[in-house]
Amino acid sequence: MTNHSETTGSSENGDISGAAEPGRADGTSHDGPGDEHQVTLRTPAELADALPYLLGYRPEDSIVLAALRDRDGRGRFGGRARLGIPASPDDWAGAAGQLVHGLVTGSERRGVRPEQMVAYLCQEPARGETGREVMERLRPLAQKLRVECGALEVPVVEALCISAGRFWSYCCDDQVCCPDEGVPMGLPGTSVLAAAATYAGLQVRGSLSELRARLLPVENVVVEQVAALDAAATTLVSRILDAVGRSDVAEETLRTAERVMRRLAGAPPVSGMPAQDLRDDQLLGHDEAAALILGLQDRTTRDRAAAWMEGDEAGPAMRLWRALARRCVGPYGEHAAAPLTLAGWVAWSTGDELEAREALAMALGADPDYLFARLLHQACNEGLDPESIRCCLREGRDGGGGTADGASDGDGHSGAPTERESTEPSPAPPPGRRRRSRSLASANGVRRRGRAQDRESGARVVRPRTPSGTERPGTARQGQTPSRASMARPPGRKGACPEGAPTAERGTEGTESGSERP
C-alpha cells in the first residue's frame, strides 16, 4: 500500500447532510446569508453527485467513506475519509480496516460516533477494461468495507462504485434505479446540489492530480536547472557547513526570497492555474532558484522563511514555494522536501487544508525523514489549530522568546509540532556554549518526540547524486542511496515513515490518498 493520510471537510461547517435509510438523505448543504439552505438527497444518483462537494475535489483511484449521524431526528453527513485503493487485492482488507477504524475512532474522540456509513469506490478503467468490469473487480473491496463497518456496529447504507462516467450500487438491486449497465453521472455543475453549493460559495477544485501537478518538477528546464544547482552547491554547501558562513548564507537566502516575492506580487494576473504557474516560473531565474533551494536546506533559514504565512506575504510566499518545488529536478529531487513543507505550512495556515495535506505528503515522498513535514502533516490531520504555530513564528520574527530560528531555550523541549527534535538540528555551538533550538510551536495533542534526534547535525544539505532522470516529489525512489555531506544522518538511523492511519480534524475524521504515506 502506498497511501498517505488525509482529512477532508468539516462535519460542523454546514456540509451536506446524510441519510438515515438507504438511498435517502435529507439535510443542509451550507448556511447561506440569513437562512439555512437545505438539499435533499433521495437516490443513489444524488449521493454519487454529492461526492465532489463532500470532499471539495473529485477523487481519483479512491476509497471514500462518509459518516452519517443523527441531529434533531435527521441524518446528516459527518466526517469523511479517503484512502487510495491499493494496487494489490491482498492489501484491501488492511486498507478497509485502517479507513473504517480511523474514521469511527476519530469520531468517537469528538463525541459524534457515526451511526451509518456511505461508501464510495472511485477508479477509472484500465486499458481494455470497462466500467462494469471495474465495479465487479472492486466488489470484494466493497464487501470488506461493509464487514469492517458492521463489526463496529455502523452499517453501510449505500456503497457506490464510480467509474467511466457511470455509477453502480453494491446495495441496491433494483433494475429501475440501478441497472446492470450502470447509470450515467450527471454533467458537473448541473445538479441541484451543484447550484446550492455555488450559491453557498463552495468550490470543487478539480482532481488531486491537477493539484499535485503544481508541485511536481518541470521537465523543460532540467538541464539548465541542474547545472545551476551544481554550480550553487559548489560554493554554498561548504559555507553552510561553516558556522559563520551559514549565517551569511541564511541572510542572503532570505533577502533573495523577499526580492522574488516582491517580483511575483507585482506580476500582472493571468487566468488559470497552469498559466499562473508558467508566469511564476518565468519570473524565477535558474540561479536564483538554485540559491534558494540550497539555502532552505538549512533548518534555521527554513523556519525563518516559514514566518511568511499570513496577510499579504502568504500569497507570494506560496507561489515561491511552489515554483521552487518545481525546480527540484533530476538528482535534486530530495531537496524538494523543504519548499514542499513550506508550501504545505502556508496552505494550512491560510485555511487550504487540501493543498496542505498534499504538499506535506509530497514532502514526505521526497524525503521520508523530513520530520518537520511529518509533524505538520500529523497536526493538520488531527485537526489542531495552526494559530499556535503562527503565534510562535510571530514571536520569533518580532524578537520574542518563542522563536523557530535557533534561539536558545535552555532545555528546549515542549509540545509539537516542533523542529527541536528534528532530523536536522543546529550545528554544534562554539566550545563552552551549549545551544538548542526552540520548538516551532507548542500545539496540543501531538506526542513529544524523543530527544535522541537532537544530536544530529544542523544544516541538512544533500549533495547532488548521479543524475538518473527527473525525480518527482511524492514518488518513492528505489535503489538509490543519496550521498550526503559531512552532516549526514548517523549510521543506522532508519527513516521509515509510520503508516498513515486515518485521522480526524475538527469534528471531521478522515484519511488521504494517493501517494506516499507519512
Short mmCIF file of C-alpha atoms in Angstrom, two decimals:
data_model
loop_
_atom_site.label_atom_id
_atom_site.label_comp_id
_atom_site.label_asym_id
_atom_site.label_seq_id
_atom_site.Cartn_x
_atom_site.Cartn_y
_atom_site.Cartn_z
CA MET A 1 0.00 0.00 0.00
CA THR A 2 1.29 3.44 -0.86
CA ASN A 3 -1.14 5.90 0.57
CA HIS A 4 -0.91 8.84 2.86
CA SER A 5 -3.39 10.08 5.35
CA GLU A 6 -5.94 12.82 4.71
CA THR A 7 -8.85 14.56 6.34
CA THR A 8 -11.46 16.38 4.37
CA GLY A 9 -14.15 18.85 5.14
CA SER A 10 -15.69 19.76 8.42
CA SER A 11 -18.68 17.96 9.83
CA GLU A 12 -19.65 21.09 11.71
CA ASN A 13 -19.43 23.50 8.80
CA GLY A 14 -22.91 23.18 7.42
CA ASP A 15 -21.91 20.49 4.99
CA ILE A 16 -24.34 18.34 3.07
CA SER A 17 -26.36 16.05 5.25
CA GLY A 18 -26.66 12.31 5.14
CA ALA A 19 -29.31 9.66 5.13
CA ALA A 20 -30.92 7.60 7.83
CA GLU A 21 -32.10 4.99 5.36
CA PRO A 22 -30.63 3.52 2.16
CA GLY A 23 -30.97 5.76 -0.84
CA ARG A 24 -32.21 8.76 1.06
CA ALA A 25 -30.55 11.80 2.57
CA ASP A 26 -32.06 14.97 3.91
CA GLY A 27 -30.19 17.93 5.28
CA THR A 28 -28.24 21.07 4.84
CA SER A 29 -25.63 21.91 2.25
CA HIS A 30 -24.37 25.22 3.62
CA ASP A 31 -25.53 28.21 5.57
CA GLY A 32 -26.49 30.99 3.22
CA PRO A 33 -26.95 34.67 4.02
CA GLY A 34 -29.62 34.91 6.62
CA ASP A 35 -31.05 31.41 6.48
CA GLU A 36 -30.20 27.75 6.08
CA HIS A 37 -30.49 26.22 2.63
CA GLN A 38 -31.45 22.58 2.51
CA VAL A 39 -30.59 19.99 -0.09
CA THR A 40 -32.36 16.63 -0.06
CA LEU A 41 -30.56 13.58 -1.43
CA ARG A 42 -33.03 10.79 -2.11
CA THR A 43 -31.39 8.42 -4.58
CA PRO A 44 -28.04 6.73 -5.22
CA ALA A 45 -27.61 9.10 -8.17
CA GLU A 46 -27.86 12.12 -5.90
CA LEU A 47 -25.44 10.56 -3.44
CA ALA A 48 -22.99 9.96 -6.31
CA ASP A 49 -23.32 13.58 -7.45
CA ALA A 50 -22.69 14.77 -3.90
CA LEU A 51 -19.25 13.19 -3.56
CA PRO A 52 -17.11 16.04 -5.01
CA TYR A 53 -18.92 18.52 -2.77
CA LEU A 54 -18.31 16.39 0.30
CA LEU A 55 -14.57 16.39 -0.36
CA GLY A 56 -14.05 19.67 -2.18
CA TYR A 57 -12.41 17.89 -5.14
CA ARG A 58 -13.02 14.99 -7.48
CA PRO A 59 -11.42 11.86 -6.05
CA GLU A 60 -9.39 9.51 -8.21
CA ASP A 61 -8.45 5.89 -7.50
CA SER A 62 -10.01 6.25 -4.06
CA ILE A 63 -11.93 4.65 -1.26
CA VAL A 64 -14.14 7.27 0.38
CA LEU A 65 -16.27 6.87 3.48
CA ALA A 66 -18.84 9.42 4.61
CA ALA A 67 -20.14 9.05 8.15
CA LEU A 68 -23.79 9.70 8.94
CA ARG A 69 -25.02 10.88 12.30
CA ASP A 70 -28.34 11.89 13.71
CA ARG A 71 -29.10 15.50 14.51
CA ASP A 72 -32.58 16.54 15.59
CA GLY A 73 -34.03 13.34 14.20
CA ARG A 74 -32.45 13.79 10.77
CA GLY A 75 -29.49 12.04 9.22
CA ARG A 76 -26.56 14.35 8.44
CA PHE A 77 -23.15 13.81 6.96
CA GLY A 78 -20.35 13.89 9.49
CA GLY A 79 -16.68 13.08 8.95
CA ARG A 80 -15.30 11.97 5.62
CA ALA A 81 -12.28 9.78 4.98
CA ARG A 82 -10.32 8.92 1.86
CA LEU A 83 -7.62 6.38 1.09
CA GLY A 84 -6.07 5.37 -2.21
CA ILE A 85 -7.13 1.96 -3.49
CA PRO A 86 -4.19 -0.43 -3.01
CA ALA A 87 -2.99 -1.99 -6.25
CA SER A 88 -2.88 -5.48 -4.72
CA PRO A 89 -6.14 -7.09 -3.56
CA ASP A 90 -4.11 -8.65 -0.75
CA ASP A 91 -3.92 -5.19 0.81
CA TRP A 92 -7.62 -4.43 0.59
CA ALA A 93 -8.53 -5.91 3.96
CA GLY A 94 -5.87 -3.84 5.71
CA ALA A 95 -6.90 -0.67 3.87
CA ALA A 96 -10.57 -1.20 4.71
CA GLY A 97 -9.80 -1.80 8.38
CA GLN A 98 -7.49 1.21 8.53
CA LEU A 99 -10.03 3.53 6.98
CA VAL A 100 -13.08 2.35 8.91
CA HIS A 101 -11.40 2.18 12.31
CA GLY A 102 -9.72 5.54 11.83
CA LEU A 103 -12.96 7.28 10.92
CA VAL A 104 -15.03 5.66 13.66
CA THR A 105 -12.50 6.10 16.46
CA GLY A 106 -11.75 9.64 15.35
CA SER A 107 -15.45 10.44 15.51
CA GLU A 108 -15.72 8.86 18.94
CA ARG A 109 -12.91 11.04 20.25
CA ARG A 110 -15.02 14.02 19.30
CA GLY A 111 -18.22 12.67 20.75
CA VAL A 112 -20.03 12.14 17.43
CA ARG A 113 -19.85 8.41 16.77
CA PRO A 114 -21.14 7.54 13.27
CA GLU A 115 -24.43 5.69 13.14
CA GLN A 116 -24.28 4.75 9.44
CA MET A 117 -21.89 4.99 6.51
CA VAL A 118 -21.96 5.72 2.81
CA ALA A 119 -19.04 4.16 0.91
CA TYR A 120 -17.64 5.14 -2.48
CA LEU A 121 -15.12 3.35 -4.69
CA CYS A 122 -13.75 5.57 -7.46
CA GLN A 123 -11.45 4.17 -10.13
CA GLU A 124 -11.13 4.64 -13.87
CA PRO A 125 -10.89 1.53 -16.08
CA ALA A 126 -7.50 0.20 -17.07
CA ARG A 127 -6.71 -0.16 -20.74
CA GLY A 128 -9.18 -2.55 -22.31
CA GLU A 129 -11.37 -2.60 -19.18
CA THR A 130 -14.95 -1.36 -18.88
CA GLY A 131 -16.57 0.49 -16.03
CA ARG A 132 -18.71 -2.50 -15.20
CA GLU A 133 -15.62 -4.70 -15.01
CA VAL A 134 -14.08 -2.22 -12.60
CA MET A 135 -17.21 -2.44 -10.46
CA GLU A 136 -17.10 -6.24 -10.39
CA ARG A 137 -13.36 -6.29 -9.69
CA LEU A 138 -13.81 -3.94 -6.72
CA ARG A 139 -16.84 -5.76 -5.32
CA PRO A 140 -14.71 -7.71 -2.76
CA LEU A 141 -13.30 -4.40 -1.52
CA ALA A 142 -16.81 -3.01 -1.06
CA GLN A 143 -17.73 -6.14 0.89
CA LYS A 144 -14.68 -5.77 3.14
CA LEU A 145 -15.73 -2.20 3.92
CA ARG A 146 -19.21 -3.37 4.81
CA VAL A 147 -17.84 -6.13 7.03
CA GLU A 148 -15.46 -3.76 8.84
CA CYS A 149 -18.24 -1.24 9.40
CA GLY A 150 -20.62 -3.97 10.55
CA ALA A 151 -18.06 -5.25 13.05
CA LEU A 152 -18.18 -1.80 14.68
CA GLU A 153 -21.98 -1.75 14.50
CA VAL A 154 -22.02 1.03 11.92
CA PRO A 155 -23.99 -0.30 8.93
CA VAL A 156 -23.20 0.80 5.37
CA VAL A 157 -26.49 2.11 3.98
CA GLU A 158 -25.13 2.66 0.47
CA ALA A 159 -21.97 1.61 -1.36
CA LEU A 160 -21.32 3.04 -4.81
CA CYS A 161 -18.72 2.41 -7.49
CA ILE A 162 -17.97 5.36 -9.79
CA SER A 163 -16.08 4.57 -12.99
CA ALA A 164 -16.03 5.70 -16.63
CA GLY A 165 -18.65 8.39 -16.06
CA ARG A 166 -21.16 5.94 -14.54
CA PHE A 167 -22.04 4.65 -11.11
CA TRP A 168 -23.22 1.31 -9.74
CA SER A 169 -24.73 0.46 -6.37
CA TYR A 170 -23.49 -2.53 -4.39
CA CYS A 171 -26.53 -2.30 -2.11
CA CYS A 172 -29.43 -1.75 -4.50
CA ASP A 173 -30.51 -4.44 -6.95
CA ASP A 174 -33.50 -2.52 -8.35
CA GLN A 175 -33.04 -2.54 -12.13
CA VAL A 176 -35.13 0.62 -12.41
CA CYS A 177 -32.76 2.88 -10.47
CA CYS A 178 -29.58 0.80 -10.56
CA PRO A 179 -29.42 -1.24 -13.80
CA ASP A 180 -26.60 -3.67 -14.52
CA GLU A 181 -25.05 -1.32 -17.11
CA GLY A 182 -24.76 1.44 -14.54
CA VAL A 183 -26.24 4.93 -14.51
CA PRO A 184 -24.55 7.85 -16.28
CA MET A 185 -23.27 10.55 -13.94
CA GLY A 186 -24.77 13.99 -14.43
CA LEU A 187 -22.69 16.67 -16.06
CA PRO A 188 -20.58 18.53 -13.47
CA GLY A 189 -22.30 21.60 -12.12
CA THR A 190 -25.77 20.75 -13.41
CA SER A 191 -27.40 19.23 -10.31
CA VAL A 192 -29.48 20.99 -7.68
CA LEU A 193 -26.70 20.28 -5.24
CA ALA A 194 -24.17 22.00 -7.53
CA ALA A 195 -26.37 25.08 -7.68
CA ALA A 196 -26.75 25.14 -3.90
CA ALA A 197 -23.02 24.70 -3.41
CA THR A 198 -22.25 27.51 -5.85
CA TYR A 199 -24.66 29.79 -4.03
CA ALA A 200 -23.03 28.91 -0.73
CA GLY A 201 -19.56 29.62 -2.11
CA LEU A 202 -18.37 26.01 -2.06
CA GLN A 203 -15.94 25.04 -4.82
CA VAL A 204 -14.85 21.76 -6.34
CA ARG A 205 -11.18 22.13 -7.17
CA GLY A 206 -10.78 19.51 -9.86
CA SER A 207 -8.74 16.40 -9.19
CA LEU A 208 -5.83 15.71 -6.88
CA SER A 209 -3.60 15.04 -9.88
CA GLU A 210 -4.21 18.60 -11.06
CA LEU A 211 -3.31 19.91 -7.61
CA ARG A 212 -0.14 17.81 -7.45
CA ALA A 213 0.91 18.97 -10.90
CA ARG A 214 1.54 22.44 -9.46
CA LEU A 215 4.19 20.98 -7.16
CA LEU A 216 5.92 18.46 -9.45
CA PRO A 217 9.25 19.15 -11.16
CA VAL A 218 9.05 20.80 -14.55
CA GLU A 219 10.67 18.83 -17.33
CA ASN A 220 11.62 21.56 -19.79
CA VAL A 221 14.37 23.11 -17.63
CA VAL A 222 16.07 20.04 -16.23
CA VAL A 223 19.48 20.57 -17.87
CA GLU A 224 19.70 24.29 -17.10
CA GLN A 225 18.39 23.96 -13.55
CA VAL A 226 20.62 21.02 -12.65
CA ALA A 227 23.64 22.95 -13.94
CA ALA A 228 22.65 25.94 -11.78
CA LEU A 229 22.15 23.72 -8.74
CA ASP A 230 25.52 22.04 -9.28
CA ALA A 231 27.24 25.41 -9.51
CA ALA A 232 25.48 26.76 -6.41
CA ALA A 233 26.23 23.61 -4.42
CA THR A 234 29.94 24.00 -5.14
CA THR A 235 30.04 27.23 -3.13
CA LEU A 236 27.06 27.12 -0.80
CA VAL A 237 27.45 23.68 0.79
CA SER A 238 30.85 24.43 2.28
CA ARG A 239 29.64 27.82 3.53
CA ILE A 240 26.55 26.30 5.16
CA LEU A 241 28.76 23.81 6.97
CA ASP A 242 30.74 26.69 8.49
CA ALA A 243 29.12 28.50 11.44
CA VAL A 244 29.89 32.00 10.17
CA GLY A 245 29.21 31.18 6.54
CA ARG A 246 25.92 29.56 7.46
CA SER A 247 24.66 32.82 8.95
CA ASP A 248 25.70 34.75 5.85
CA VAL A 249 24.00 32.24 3.55
CA ALA A 250 20.83 32.49 5.63
CA GLU A 251 20.67 36.26 5.23
CA GLU A 252 21.39 36.03 1.52
CA THR A 253 18.71 33.37 1.08
CA LEU A 254 16.05 35.38 2.88
CA ARG A 255 16.91 38.59 1.00
CA THR A 256 16.69 36.74 -2.30
CA ALA A 257 13.38 35.18 -1.31
CA GLU A 258 11.95 38.58 -0.38
CA ARG A 259 13.12 40.07 -3.68
CA VAL A 260 11.48 37.26 -5.69
CA MET A 261 8.28 37.50 -3.64
CA ARG A 262 8.02 41.22 -4.44
CA ARG A 263 8.53 40.38 -8.11
CA LEU A 264 5.79 37.75 -8.01
CA ALA A 265 3.40 40.05 -6.16
CA GLY A 266 3.86 42.76 -8.80
CA ALA A 267 3.32 40.47 -11.79
CA PRO A 268 0.15 41.04 -13.85
CA PRO A 269 -2.57 38.48 -13.15
CA VAL A 270 -3.41 35.67 -15.56
CA SER A 271 -6.31 33.23 -15.57
CA GLY A 272 -5.99 29.53 -14.92
CA MET A 273 -3.61 27.62 -12.68
CA PRO A 274 -1.31 26.36 -15.47
CA ALA A 275 -0.90 29.89 -16.82
CA GLN A 276 -0.23 31.24 -13.33
CA ASP A 277 2.46 28.66 -12.67
CA LEU A 278 4.09 29.26 -16.05
CA ARG A 279 4.20 33.01 -15.36
CA ASP A 280 5.81 32.40 -11.96
CA ASP A 281 8.38 30.03 -13.49
CA GLN A 282 9.35 32.70 -16.00
CA LEU A 283 9.88 35.22 -13.19
CA LEU A 284 12.31 32.96 -11.32
CA GLY A 285 15.82 32.61 -12.71
CA HIS A 286 17.72 29.33 -12.59
CA ASP A 287 20.50 30.78 -10.43
CA GLU A 288 18.02 32.36 -8.02
CA ALA A 289 16.09 29.11 -7.72
CA ALA A 290 19.29 27.15 -7.09
CA ALA A 291 20.47 29.52 -4.35
CA LEU A 292 17.08 29.45 -2.65
CA ILE A 293 16.68 25.67 -2.84
CA LEU A 294 20.09 25.06 -1.31
CA GLY A 295 19.74 27.83 1.25
CA LEU A 296 16.46 26.41 2.51
CA GLN A 297 18.12 23.09 3.31
CA ASP A 298 19.29 24.81 6.49
CA ARG A 299 16.56 24.31 9.09
CA THR A 300 17.01 27.68 10.75
CA THR A 301 16.69 29.53 7.45
CA ARG A 302 13.65 27.48 6.54
CA ASP A 303 11.99 28.24 9.89
CA ARG A 304 12.54 31.96 9.40
CA ALA A 305 11.02 31.72 5.93
CA ALA A 306 8.01 29.94 7.45
CA ALA A 307 7.05 33.25 9.09
CA TRP A 308 5.71 34.43 5.70
CA MET A 309 2.46 32.66 6.43
CA GLU A 310 -0.35 35.22 6.56
CA GLY A 311 -1.60 38.53 5.25
CA ASP A 312 -0.10 39.98 2.10
CA GLU A 313 3.01 37.83 2.46
CA ALA A 314 1.24 34.46 2.28
CA GLY A 315 0.20 34.58 -1.39
CA PRO A 316 3.61 35.46 -2.88
CA ALA A 317 5.32 33.05 -0.46
CA MET A 318 3.06 30.20 -1.54
CA ARG A 319 3.79 30.93 -5.20
CA LEU A 320 7.51 30.99 -4.48
CA TRP A 321 7.48 27.67 -2.61
CA ARG A 322 5.51 26.03 -5.42
CA ALA A 323 7.93 27.39 -8.00
CA LEU A 324 10.95 26.16 -6.03
CA ALA A 325 9.40 22.69 -5.65
CA ARG A 326 9.01 22.58 -9.42
CA ARG A 327 12.74 23.39 -9.80
CA CYS A 328 13.93 20.45 -7.67
CA VAL A 329 14.72 18.40 -10.74
CA GLY A 330 16.93 15.44 -11.59
CA PRO A 331 19.25 14.37 -8.77
CA TYR A 332 17.97 17.21 -6.58
CA GLY A 333 14.52 15.70 -6.10
CA GLU A 334 15.06 15.18 -2.36
CA HIS A 335 15.72 18.90 -1.90
CA ALA A 336 12.03 19.49 -2.64
CA ALA A 337 11.17 18.48 0.93
CA ALA A 338 11.94 21.99 2.19
CA PRO A 339 9.86 24.08 -0.27
CA LEU A 340 7.07 21.49 -0.28
CA THR A 341 6.89 21.63 3.51
CA LEU A 342 6.81 25.43 3.43
CA ALA A 343 4.05 25.28 0.81
CA GLY A 344 2.10 22.87 3.00
CA TRP A 345 2.55 25.08 6.03
CA VAL A 346 1.40 28.27 4.25
CA ALA A 347 -1.58 26.42 2.77
CA TRP A 348 -2.59 25.11 6.20
CA SER A 349 -2.03 28.48 7.83
CA THR A 350 -4.31 30.17 5.29
CA GLY A 351 -7.05 27.54 5.57
CA ASP A 352 -6.38 25.43 2.46
CA GLU A 353 -6.11 22.07 4.17
CA LEU A 354 -6.44 20.09 0.94
CA GLU A 355 -3.30 21.56 -0.63
CA ALA A 356 -1.59 21.49 2.76
CA ARG A 357 -2.00 17.73 3.08
CA GLU A 358 -0.96 17.10 -0.50
CA ALA A 359 2.15 19.27 -0.26
CA LEU A 360 3.18 17.76 3.07
CA ALA A 361 2.63 14.23 1.81
CA MET A 362 4.73 15.01 -1.27
CA ALA A 363 7.45 16.42 1.00
CA LEU A 364 7.50 13.10 2.83
CA GLY A 365 7.62 11.32 -0.50
CA ALA A 366 10.68 13.36 -1.43
CA ASP A 367 12.31 12.68 1.95
CA PRO A 368 10.57 10.32 4.41
CA ASP A 369 12.93 11.51 7.18
CA TYR A 370 11.80 15.14 6.96
CA LEU A 371 10.37 15.45 10.46
CA PHE A 372 9.04 18.99 10.06
CA ALA A 373 6.74 17.79 7.26
CA ARG A 374 5.71 14.74 9.27
CA LEU A 375 4.81 16.77 12.33
CA LEU A 376 2.85 19.35 10.35
CA HIS A 377 1.05 16.60 8.42
CA GLN A 378 0.09 14.88 11.66
CA ALA A 379 -1.06 18.13 13.26
CA CYS A 380 -3.12 19.05 10.19
CA ASN A 381 -4.73 15.61 10.09
CA GLU A 382 -5.54 15.69 13.80
CA GLY A 383 -7.36 18.98 13.42
CA LEU A 384 -5.03 21.10 15.52
CA ASP A 385 -5.31 24.86 15.23
CA PRO A 386 -2.38 26.33 13.25
CA GLU A 387 -2.70 29.57 15.22
CA SER A 388 -0.44 28.21 17.96
CA ILE A 389 2.32 27.75 15.38
CA ARG A 390 1.64 31.17 13.89
CA CYS A 391 1.96 32.76 17.33
CA CYS A 392 5.34 31.16 17.87
CA LEU A 393 6.60 32.28 14.45
CA ARG A 394 5.34 35.82 15.03
CA GLU A 395 7.19 35.98 18.34
CA GLY A 396 10.36 34.69 16.71
CA ARG A 397 10.14 37.23 13.89
CA ASP A 398 9.50 40.07 16.33
CA GLY A 399 12.37 39.03 18.58
CA GLY A 400 10.25 37.40 21.28
CA GLY A 401 11.06 34.27 23.22
CA GLY A 402 9.13 31.73 21.18
CA THR A 403 11.22 31.52 18.06
CA ALA A 404 11.74 28.83 15.50
CA ASP A 405 15.10 30.03 14.26
CA GLY A 406 17.56 28.53 16.66
CA ALA A 407 17.16 30.75 19.72
CA SER A 408 18.38 29.22 22.94
CA ASP A 409 15.75 27.99 25.34
CA GLY A 410 17.70 26.01 27.87
CA ASP A 411 16.13 22.61 27.92
CA GLY A 412 14.27 23.29 24.70
CA HIS A 413 11.59 20.63 24.96
CA SER A 414 7.88 21.26 24.60
CA GLY A 415 4.87 20.04 22.64
CA ALA A 416 4.53 19.62 18.90
CA PRO A 417 4.76 20.16 16.05
CA THR A 418 8.37 21.02 16.80
CA GLU A 419 11.61 21.01 14.89
CA ARG A 420 13.67 20.94 18.03
CA GLU A 421 13.57 17.17 17.75
CA SER A 422 14.12 17.41 14.04
CA THR A 423 16.33 15.21 11.98
CA GLU A 424 18.26 18.40 11.26
CA PRO A 425 19.08 20.36 14.44
CA SER A 426 21.51 23.25 14.53
CA PRO A 427 25.23 22.61 14.16
CA ALA A 428 27.40 22.31 17.22
CA PRO A 429 27.90 25.62 19.06
CA PRO A 430 31.31 27.10 19.83
CA PRO A 431 33.22 25.45 22.70
CA GLY A 432 31.90 26.28 26.13
CA ARG A 433 28.44 27.14 24.91
CA ARG A 434 25.57 24.75 24.58
CA ARG A 435 22.78 25.67 22.29
CA ARG A 436 19.49 24.11 21.39
CA SER A 437 16.84 25.44 19.11
CA ARG A 438 13.33 26.19 20.26
CA SER A 439 10.29 24.38 19.11
CA LEU A 440 8.43 25.66 16.10
CA ALA A 441 5.29 25.74 18.19
CA SER A 442 3.51 24.09 21.01
CA ALA A 443 0.33 22.55 19.61
CA ASN A 444 -1.82 20.39 21.85
CA GLY A 445 -2.39 16.78 21.01
CA VAL A 446 0.83 15.67 19.30
CA ARG A 447 3.12 13.49 21.38
CA ARG A 448 6.57 14.63 22.32
CA ARG A 449 9.33 13.07 20.33
CA GLY A 450 12.49 11.61 21.79
CA ARG A 451 15.45 13.88 22.31
CA ALA A 452 17.94 11.45 20.87
CA GLN A 453 17.46 13.03 17.45
CA ASP A 454 18.77 16.34 18.84
CA ARG A 455 22.29 15.08 18.42
CA GLU A 456 22.12 15.05 14.65
CA SER A 457 23.86 17.88 12.81
CA GLY A 458 22.11 21.02 11.73
CA ALA A 459 22.23 22.19 8.15
CA ARG A 460 20.60 19.49 6.12
CA VAL A 461 22.26 19.80 2.74
CA VAL A 462 22.08 16.91 0.33
CA ARG A 463 24.89 16.67 -2.15
CA PRO A 464 23.85 16.01 -5.72
CA ARG A 465 23.61 12.41 -6.73
CA THR A 466 24.34 10.95 -10.10
CA PRO A 467 21.54 12.19 -12.37
CA SER A 468 19.03 9.50 -13.12
CA GLY A 469 16.21 11.39 -14.74
CA THR A 470 13.73 13.75 -13.19
CA GLU A 471 12.64 12.57 -9.78
CA ARG A 472 9.32 13.78 -8.56
CA PRO A 473 8.44 14.67 -5.01
CA GLY A 474 5.92 12.17 -3.79
CA THR A 475 7.44 9.37 -5.86
CA ALA A 476 9.39 6.77 -3.96
CA ARG A 477 12.91 6.30 -5.23
CA GLN A 478 14.24 2.78 -5.08
CA GLY A 479 17.72 1.50 -5.50
CA GLN A 480 19.32 4.90 -4.83
CA THR A 481 21.37 5.78 -1.79
CA PRO A 482 21.93 9.53 -1.52
CA SER A 483 25.44 10.69 -0.79
CA ARG A 484 25.40 13.33 1.92
CA ALA A 485 27.77 15.96 3.14
CA SER A 486 29.63 15.57 6.38
CA MET A 487 26.48 16.36 8.34
CA ALA A 488 24.75 13.24 7.09
CA ARG A 489 22.48 11.29 9.38
CA PRO A 490 24.18 8.98 11.84
CA PRO A 491 24.69 5.43 10.57
CA GLY A 492 21.89 3.07 11.37
CA ARG A 493 19.14 5.69 11.58
CA LYS A 494 16.16 4.31 9.78
CA GLY A 495 13.88 6.89 8.24
CA ALA A 496 10.79 4.82 7.58
CA CYS A 497 7.56 6.78 7.89
CA PRO A 498 4.75 5.40 10.01
CA GLU A 499 1.68 4.19 8.27
CA GLY A 500 -0.80 6.99 7.54
CA ALA A 501 -3.69 5.88 9.65
CA PRO A 502 -6.93 7.72 9.04
CA THR A 503 -7.13 10.56 11.50
CA ALA A 504 -9.56 13.30 12.35
CA GLU A 505 -9.80 17.06 12.15
CA ARG A 506 -12.11 19.50 13.89
CA GLY A 507 -15.08 17.23 14.07
CA THR A 508 -14.40 15.52 10.79
CA GLU A 509 -12.37 12.40 10.53
CA GLY A 510 -10.55 11.04 7.58
CA THR A 511 -7.59 9.95 5.62
CA GLU A 512 -5.95 10.78 2.44
CA SER A 513 -4.89 9.36 -0.79
CA GLY A 514 -2.71 8.75 -3.26
CA SER A 515 0.95 8.62 -2.96
CA GLU A 516 3.41 8.21 -0.14
CA ARG A 517 2.36 7.85 3.46
CA PRO A 518 3.82 9.86 6.27
#
